[in-house]
Short mmCIF file of C-alpha atoms in Angstrom, two decimals:
data_model
loop_
_atom_site.label_atom_id
_atom_site.label_comp_id
_atom_site.label_asym_id
_atom_site.label_seq_id
_atom_site.Cartn_x
_atom_site.Cartn_y
_atom_site.Cartn_z
CA MET D 83 21.26 -86.91 57.48
CA LYS D 84 23.19 -84.54 59.72
CA ASN D 85 23.64 -81.06 58.24
CA SER D 86 21.28 -82.03 55.41
CA LEU D 87 20.28 -78.39 54.84
CA GLN D 88 23.87 -77.37 54.13
CA VAL D 89 24.36 -80.37 51.85
CA ALA D 90 21.14 -79.57 49.95
CA GLY D 91 22.32 -75.99 49.58
CA GLY D 92 25.59 -77.23 48.14
CA VAL D 93 23.80 -79.49 45.62
CA ILE D 94 21.54 -76.64 44.51
CA GLY D 95 24.55 -74.33 44.28
CA ALA D 96 26.40 -76.87 42.11
CA VAL D 97 23.51 -77.12 39.65
CA ALA D 98 23.12 -73.34 39.56
CA GLY D 99 26.88 -72.85 39.10
CA PHE D 100 27.01 -75.31 36.23
CA ILE D 101 24.11 -73.68 34.37
CA ALA D 102 25.29 -70.12 35.15
CA THR D 103 28.76 -70.85 33.80
CA LEU D 104 27.37 -72.12 30.51
CA LEU D 105 25.10 -69.07 30.21
CA ILE D 106 27.97 -66.68 30.90
CA LEU D 107 30.19 -68.42 28.35
CA GLU D 108 27.42 -68.11 25.79
CA LEU D 109 26.85 -64.42 26.55
CA VAL D 110 30.52 -63.51 26.27
CA GLY D 111 30.90 -65.45 23.01
CA PHE D 112 33.36 -68.00 24.38
CA GLY D 113 34.88 -70.40 21.91
CA ASN D 114 36.59 -70.71 18.58
CA ARG D 115 34.15 -70.64 15.69
CA ALA D 116 36.66 -72.50 13.55
CA ASP D 117 36.65 -75.38 16.05
CA PRO D 118 33.28 -75.37 17.83
CA ILE D 119 33.57 -79.02 18.92
CA THR D 120 36.73 -78.46 20.97
CA SER D 121 35.27 -75.26 22.43
CA GLY D 122 32.09 -77.07 23.40
CA ILE D 123 33.98 -79.92 25.07
CA LEU D 124 36.13 -77.43 27.01
CA ALA D 125 33.06 -75.52 28.17
CA LEU D 126 31.01 -78.59 29.08
CA LEU D 127 33.67 -80.80 30.64
CA VAL D 128 36.10 -78.28 32.18
CA LEU D 129 34.73 -74.78 32.73
CA ALA D 130 31.15 -75.68 33.64
CA PRO D 131 32.25 -78.30 36.25
CA LEU D 132 34.58 -75.69 37.78
CA GLY D 133 31.60 -73.36 37.99
CA ALA D 134 29.60 -76.15 39.60
CA ILE D 135 32.28 -76.63 42.28
CA ALA D 136 32.35 -72.91 42.98
CA GLY D 137 28.56 -72.87 43.23
CA LEU D 138 28.63 -75.87 45.52
CA VAL D 139 31.00 -74.20 47.99
CA LEU D 140 29.06 -70.95 47.81
CA GLY D 141 25.75 -72.73 48.36
CA THR D 142 27.08 -74.62 51.36
CA THR D 143 28.52 -71.42 52.87
CA LEU D 144 25.35 -69.37 52.37
CA THR D 145 23.17 -72.11 53.84
CA THR D 146 25.44 -72.30 56.90
CA ARG D 147 25.15 -68.56 57.44
CA LEU D 148 21.36 -68.69 57.04
CA ARG D 149 21.32 -71.01 60.03
CA GLY D 150 22.63 -68.21 62.15
CA GLY D 151 26.31 -68.83 61.59
CA GLU D 152 26.23 -72.31 63.09
CA ASN D 153 29.01 -74.22 61.39
CA THR D 154 28.10 -77.77 62.34
CA GLY D 155 30.50 -80.07 60.57
CA GLY D 156 32.35 -77.21 58.92
CA VAL D 157 31.90 -75.76 55.45
CA LEU D 158 34.57 -78.04 53.99
CA ARG D 159 33.01 -81.21 55.35
CA ASN D 160 29.52 -80.25 54.17
CA SER D 161 30.87 -79.24 50.77
CA LEU D 162 32.50 -82.64 50.39
CA LYS D 163 29.22 -84.32 51.34
CA ALA D 164 27.37 -82.20 48.79
CA LEU D 165 29.99 -83.09 46.18
CA ALA D 166 29.48 -86.78 46.91
CA VAL D 167 25.72 -86.35 46.44
CA VAL D 168 26.25 -84.52 43.15
CA VAL D 169 28.60 -87.24 41.88
CA ALA D 170 26.11 -89.93 42.93
CA LEU D 171 23.30 -88.12 41.10
CA CYS D 172 25.43 -87.78 37.96
CA VAL D 173 26.31 -91.48 38.05
CA ALA D 174 22.66 -92.41 38.54
CA ALA D 175 21.57 -90.14 35.68
CA GLY D 176 24.29 -91.51 33.39
CA THR D 177 23.40 -95.11 34.24
CA SER D 178 19.71 -94.45 33.65
CA TYR D 179 20.42 -92.86 30.28
CA TYR D 180 22.68 -95.75 29.26
CA VAL D 181 20.04 -98.34 30.18
CA TYR D 182 17.41 -96.33 28.32
CA ALA D 183 19.63 -95.97 25.25
CA VAL D 184 20.45 -99.67 25.17
CA THR D 185 16.87 -100.85 25.68
CA THR D 186 15.40 -98.47 23.09
CA ALA D 187 18.18 -98.52 20.48
CA THR D 188 17.30 -99.76 17.01
CA PRO D 189 18.72 -103.31 16.78
CA TRP D 190 20.56 -102.88 13.47
CA LEU D 191 22.17 -106.11 12.35
CA ASN D 192 25.25 -104.38 10.92
CA PRO D 193 25.22 -100.76 12.19
CA ASN D 194 27.20 -98.11 10.29
CA ALA D 195 27.93 -100.53 7.45
CA ALA D 196 26.26 -102.16 4.46
CA THR D 197 23.24 -104.36 5.13
CA PRO D 198 23.60 -108.17 4.95
CA LEU D 199 21.34 -110.10 2.57
CA LEU D 200 19.17 -113.16 2.83
CA VAL D 201 19.94 -115.07 -0.39
CA PHE D 202 17.39 -117.75 -1.16
CA GLU D 203 16.04 -120.23 -3.68
CA VAL D 204 12.51 -121.63 -3.74
CA ARG D 205 11.78 -124.87 -5.60
CA LEU D 206 8.15 -124.81 -6.64
CA PRO D 207 5.92 -127.91 -6.86
CA VAL D 208 5.62 -129.90 -10.08
CA GLY D 209 3.28 -128.16 -12.52
CA ALA D 210 3.93 -124.63 -11.18
CA THR D 211 5.16 -122.03 -13.65
CA LEU D 212 7.96 -119.52 -13.30
CA PRO D 213 6.94 -115.84 -13.21
CA ASN D 214 8.28 -114.00 -16.25
CA SER D 215 8.36 -110.45 -14.85
CA ALA D 216 8.62 -108.53 -11.60
CA ARG D 217 4.92 -107.65 -11.88
CA ALA D 218 4.03 -111.33 -11.73
CA MET D 219 5.53 -111.88 -8.29
CA ALA D 220 6.25 -110.24 -4.95
CA ILE D 221 8.83 -111.07 -2.28
CA GLU D 222 8.64 -109.78 1.27
CA LEU D 223 10.68 -110.51 4.38
CA GLN D 224 8.49 -110.14 7.47
CA THR D 225 9.91 -109.75 10.99
CA ASP D 226 8.64 -108.58 14.36
CA ILE D 227 10.35 -105.23 13.61
CA ASN D 228 9.81 -104.50 9.93
CA ARG D 229 8.77 -105.66 6.48
CA MET D 230 11.27 -105.51 3.63
CA PRO D 231 10.57 -106.10 -0.09
CA GLY D 232 12.92 -108.50 -1.83
CA GLU D 233 14.43 -108.64 -5.30
CA PRO D 234 13.94 -111.56 -7.70
CA ARG D 235 17.06 -112.62 -9.62
CA PHE D 236 15.57 -113.66 -12.96
CA ASN D 237 18.97 -114.61 -14.38
CA GLN D 238 19.12 -117.35 -11.74
CA PHE D 239 15.62 -118.74 -12.40
CA ARG D 240 15.84 -122.29 -13.74
CA SER D 241 14.26 -125.72 -13.79
CA ASP D 242 15.38 -128.52 -11.50
CA GLY D 243 14.03 -131.53 -13.37
CA ASP D 244 10.31 -130.85 -13.69
CA ARG D 245 10.29 -128.30 -10.86
CA PRO D 246 10.84 -124.56 -11.44
CA VAL D 247 13.24 -122.72 -9.11
CA ILE D 248 12.92 -119.06 -8.06
CA ALA D 249 15.96 -117.16 -6.78
CA GLY D 250 16.25 -113.80 -5.06
CA ASP D 251 17.53 -111.84 -2.10
CA VAL D 252 16.29 -109.38 0.53
CA GLU D 253 18.02 -107.15 3.07
CA LEU D 254 18.44 -108.35 6.66
CA ALA D 255 18.28 -104.93 8.29
CA PHE D 256 17.57 -105.84 11.91
CA ARG D 257 18.83 -108.25 14.56
CA THR D 258 15.93 -110.58 15.28
CA ALA D 259 15.29 -114.32 15.28
CA HIS D 260 11.68 -113.86 14.12
CA ARG D 261 11.82 -113.89 10.32
CA GLN D 262 9.59 -115.30 7.62
CA LEU D 263 9.62 -114.93 3.84
CA GLU D 264 6.46 -114.47 1.81
CA ILE D 265 6.48 -115.33 -1.90
CA LYS D 266 3.54 -114.35 -4.08
CA VAL D 267 3.35 -115.55 -7.68
CA LYS D 268 0.48 -114.55 -9.96
CA ASP D 269 -2.21 -117.25 -10.29
CA GLN D 270 -0.56 -119.34 -7.57
CA PRO D 271 -1.30 -119.61 -3.83
CA ASP D 272 0.70 -117.34 -1.53
CA ARG D 273 3.59 -119.13 0.14
CA LEU D 274 5.13 -118.40 3.56
CA TYR D 275 8.48 -119.78 4.70
CA LEU D 276 9.97 -119.63 8.18
CA ILE D 277 13.59 -118.48 8.14
CA GLY D 278 15.58 -120.33 10.76
CA LEU D 279 18.52 -117.94 11.10
CA SER D 280 19.71 -116.77 14.49
CA ALA D 281 19.25 -113.13 15.45
CA LYS D 282 22.84 -112.32 14.37
CA ALA D 283 22.43 -114.15 11.03
CA PRO D 284 26.08 -115.22 10.59
CA HIS D 285 27.54 -115.30 7.09
CA ALA D 286 27.38 -118.61 5.21
CA SER D 287 29.32 -119.30 2.01
CA GLU D 288 26.75 -121.78 0.64
CA LEU D 289 23.01 -122.19 0.64
CA GLY D 290 21.66 -124.47 3.35
CA PRO D 291 19.72 -127.69 2.78
CA TRP D 292 16.30 -127.71 1.15
CA GLN D 293 13.49 -127.30 3.69
CA ALA D 294 10.04 -128.60 2.83
CA ASN D 295 7.00 -126.34 2.99
CA GLY D 296 3.40 -127.40 3.53
CA ASP D 297 2.33 -126.65 -0.05
CA GLY D 298 4.91 -129.00 -1.59
CA SER D 299 7.51 -126.34 -2.34
CA GLU D 300 10.95 -126.14 -0.75
CA ILE D 301 13.30 -123.34 0.26
CA ARG D 302 16.98 -123.02 0.99
CA TYR D 303 18.87 -119.91 2.00
CA ARG D 304 21.93 -118.30 3.54
CA ALA D 305 22.97 -114.96 5.03
CA LYS D 306 25.45 -113.07 2.86
CA TRP D 307 27.47 -110.33 4.57
CA PRO D 308 28.99 -107.41 2.66
CA GLY D 309 32.43 -108.00 1.21
CA ARG D 310 32.14 -111.77 1.49
CA ASP D 311 31.19 -114.37 -1.12
#
């Protein structure tokens, strides 16, 4: 790149000017303590960029003089080239940070709001008994991201003919399509149920159809979102 030394000097000057401006503002106690957010925005988005531009021009000028006064392309033209490089670097850095933030962000199902629930019923095989206390059973939602204990709803336990029915719910904290529900009842085999909700787990007003499990039990469920029945 023609005049690359002058352009590099301008880029270095811009970085130095940005940092130096922030340091000077800190040393002189710039800002309103009653409104530190506004002061910080003014310093970071207005004053520091102005310092960066001043540093850019100064860096380009000094580099030109170090070359023996040769002004190939002119200080203005080289400063504009350096500014373009700085802008490109800022865009690249911002894009990289955005991609990083998106790819590493926690996939909350309902961020900044109450957590949706998986509401379920399990119809046990004939001859199975209903647990009579929380100590006699355990409920756990298992995903590729987390494990979440569930809550039995004993007031909804009942018999469906000669088959006992367990009811409960568990939080759906994360956005994932890989979910399974484990039910453990004392003196009974552990049971594992695949939960066929999509990653976004849309709200449903009613429980879905009964789904057979390999041990002879059945499960039905729905996603219940906050503020909705």
